[in-house]
Amino acid sequence: MDDAQVKRILENPKFKQMVSKKSTLSWTLTAIMLFVYVGFMLLVGYNKEFLMSSFSGGVTTWGIPLGLGIIVLSFVLCAVYSYIANNTLDQLSKEALQEVEAITHDKGTN
């Protein structure tokens, strides 16, 4: 693949759309996870009393369901990414790949 083909691929609207959507989705999900995780760490650092208080009047403290919630959230975000990737991004990738293959078979000519 020569530089002209690479340039045509990078300028392809379907390829740009695919890259943009994947990037937006991954950064959004990353920001959500980071926000929740950092919030939990700040809670651990600055409000231990709340985390040590009883959740239901028994021995279970607030820290346990919140910690488990973070773990569950990571699985939910993975499921969200998989769902969107399988139902939206795969079609964009397929269309972009077809156009990229057409460009590479074109041998860089216009």
mmCIF file of C-alpha atoms in Angstrom:
data_model
loop_
_atom_site.group_PDB
_atom_site.id
_atom_site.type_symbol
_atom_site.label_atom_id
_atom_site.label_comp_id
_atom_site.label_asym_id
_atom_site.label_seq_id
_atom_site.Cartn_x
_atom_site.Cartn_y
_atom_site.Cartn_z
ATOM 1 C CA MET A 1 0.000 0.000 0.000
ATOM 2 C CA ASP A 2 1.482 3.316 -1.015
ATOM 3 C CA ASP A 3 1.084 6.751 0.577
ATOM 4 C CA ALA A 4 -1.642 7.803 -1.853
ATOM 5 C CA GLN A 5 -3.774 4.796 -0.887
ATOM 6 C CA VAL A 6 -3.240 5.458 2.813
ATOM 7 C CA LYS A 7 -4.218 9.095 2.324
ATOM 8 C CA ARG A 8 -7.393 8.111 0.447
ATOM 9 C CA ILE A 9 -8.318 5.644 3.199
ATOM 10 C CA LEU A 10 -7.783 8.210 5.952
ATOM 11 C CA GLU A 11 -9.863 10.774 4.050
ATOM 12 C CA ASN A 12 -12.685 8.306 3.364
ATOM 13 C CA PRO A 13 -15.942 9.567 4.988
ATOM 14 C CA LYS A 14 -17.058 6.090 6.124
ATOM 15 C CA PHE A 15 -13.667 5.438 7.706
ATOM 16 C CA LYS A 16 -13.744 8.831 9.452
ATOM 17 C CA GLN A 17 -17.272 8.197 10.715
ATOM 18 C CA MET A 18 -16.329 4.762 12.038
ATOM 19 C CA VAL A 19 -13.245 6.077 13.847
ATOM 20 C CA SER A 20 -15.195 9.010 15.281
ATOM 21 C CA LYS A 21 -18.041 6.858 16.618
ATOM 22 C CA LYS A 22 -15.700 4.279 18.138
ATOM 23 C CA SER A 23 -13.617 6.985 19.750
ATOM 24 C CA THR A 24 -16.640 8.819 21.151
ATOM 25 C CA LEU A 25 -18.128 5.640 22.564
ATOM 26 C CA SER A 26 -14.920 4.399 24.163
ATOM 27 C CA TRP A 27 -14.060 7.792 25.694
ATOM 28 C CA THR A 28 -17.603 8.218 27.039
ATOM 29 C CA LEU A 29 -17.615 4.814 28.707
ATOM 30 C CA THR A 30 -14.090 5.393 30.036
ATOM 31 C CA ALA A 31 -15.130 8.747 31.520
ATOM 32 C CA ILE A 32 -18.141 7.155 33.238
ATOM 33 C CA MET A 33 -16.016 4.418 34.780
ATOM 34 C CA LEU A 34 -13.280 6.844 35.805
ATOM 35 C CA PHE A 35 -15.793 9.241 37.379
ATOM 36 C CA VAL A 36 -17.392 6.462 39.445
ATOM 37 C CA TYR A 37 -14.071 4.923 40.476
ATOM 38 C CA VAL A 38 -12.465 8.236 41.447
ATOM 39 C CA GLY A 39 -15.647 9.174 43.328
ATOM 40 C CA PHE A 40 -15.433 5.946 45.284
ATOM 41 C CA MET A 41 -11.758 6.523 46.065
ATOM 42 C CA LEU A 42 -12.534 10.062 47.271
ATOM 43 C CA LEU A 43 -15.299 8.635 49.440
ATOM 44 C CA VAL A 44 -12.843 6.129 50.913
ATOM 45 C CA GLY A 45 -10.337 8.893 51.559
ATOM 46 C CA TYR A 46 -12.629 11.571 52.925
ATOM 47 C CA ASN A 47 -15.715 9.882 54.370
ATOM 48 C CA LYS A 48 -14.719 6.530 55.846
ATOM 49 C CA GLU A 49 -17.387 6.911 58.529
ATOM 50 C CA PHE A 50 -20.135 6.711 55.908
ATOM 51 C CA LEU A 51 -18.628 3.596 54.336
ATOM 52 C CA MET A 52 -18.319 1.966 57.759
ATOM 53 C CA SER A 53 -21.920 2.761 58.725
ATOM 54 C CA SER A 54 -24.490 0.007 58.579
ATOM 55 C CA PHE A 55 -26.395 -0.476 55.349
ATOM 56 C CA SER A 56 -29.453 -2.162 56.831
ATOM 57 C CA GLY A 57 -28.986 -2.030 60.577
ATOM 58 C CA GLY A 58 -26.961 -5.234 60.462
ATOM 59 C CA VAL A 59 -23.330 -6.065 59.793
ATOM 60 C CA THR A 60 -23.274 -5.052 56.110
ATOM 61 C CA THR A 61 -21.734 -1.626 55.630
ATOM 62 C CA TRP A 62 -22.275 0.840 52.757
ATOM 63 C CA GLY A 63 -18.796 0.032 51.409
ATOM 64 C CA ILE A 64 -19.776 -3.476 50.348
ATOM 65 C CA PRO A 65 -22.732 -2.651 48.043
ATOM 66 C CA LEU A 66 -20.894 0.388 46.654
ATOM 67 C CA GLY A 67 -17.785 -1.701 45.899
ATOM 68 C CA LEU A 68 -19.879 -4.434 44.324
ATOM 69 C CA GLY A 69 -21.754 -1.763 42.383
ATOM 70 C CA ILE A 70 -18.518 -0.593 40.808
ATOM 71 C CA ILE A 71 -17.691 -4.146 39.747
ATOM 72 C CA VAL A 72 -21.202 -4.626 38.319
ATOM 73 C CA LEU A 73 -20.941 -1.257 36.541
ATOM 74 C CA SER A 74 -17.795 -2.414 34.751
ATOM 75 C CA PHE A 75 -19.664 -5.467 33.425
ATOM 76 C CA VAL A 76 -22.640 -3.305 32.416
ATOM 77 C CA LEU A 77 -20.389 -0.880 30.538
ATOM 78 C CA CYS A 78 -18.733 -3.819 28.747
ATOM 79 C CA ALA A 79 -22.182 -5.098 27.779
ATOM 80 C CA VAL A 80 -23.190 -1.637 26.535
ATOM 81 C CA TYR A 81 -20.039 -1.420 24.421
ATOM 82 C CA SER A 82 -20.594 -4.905 23.024
ATOM 83 C CA TYR A 83 -24.221 -4.178 22.183
ATOM 84 C CA ILE A 84 -23.426 -0.906 20.420
ATOM 85 C CA ALA A 85 -20.399 -2.387 18.667
ATOM 86 C CA ASN A 86 -22.361 -5.391 17.426
ATOM 87 C CA ASN A 87 -25.417 -3.434 16.299
ATOM 88 C CA THR A 88 -23.967 -0.169 15.007
ATOM 89 C CA LEU A 89 -20.210 -0.144 14.712
ATOM 90 C CA ASP A 90 -19.917 -3.506 12.950
ATOM 91 C CA GLN A 91 -22.052 -2.231 10.074
ATOM 92 C CA LEU A 92 -19.926 0.922 9.813
ATOM 93 C CA SER A 93 -16.761 -1.180 9.928
ATOM 94 C CA LYS A 94 -18.084 -3.443 7.173
ATOM 95 C CA GLU A 95 -18.954 -0.481 4.944
ATOM 96 C CA ALA A 96 -15.614 1.197 5.622
ATOM 97 C CA LEU A 97 -13.746 -2.047 4.934
ATOM 98 C CA GLN A 98 -15.504 -2.468 1.592
ATOM 99 C CA GLU A 99 -14.489 1.053 0.582
ATOM 100 C CA VAL A 100 -10.934 0.508 1.832
ATOM 101 C CA GLU A 101 -10.675 -2.716 -0.192
ATOM 102 C CA ALA A 102 -11.924 -0.839 -3.255
ATOM 103 C CA ILE A 103 -9.240 1.803 -2.687
ATOM 104 C CA THR A 104 -6.450 -0.767 -2.252
ATOM 105 C CA HIS A 105 -7.533 -2.666 -5.378
ATOM 106 C CA ASP A 106 -7.604 0.623 -7.252
ATOM 107 C CA LYS A 107 -3.797 0.791 -6.896
ATOM 108 C CA GLY A 108 -3.929 4.422 -5.825
ATOM 109 C CA THR A 109 -5.396 5.800 -9.038
ATOM 110 C CA ASN A 110 -8.358 8.201 -8.979
#
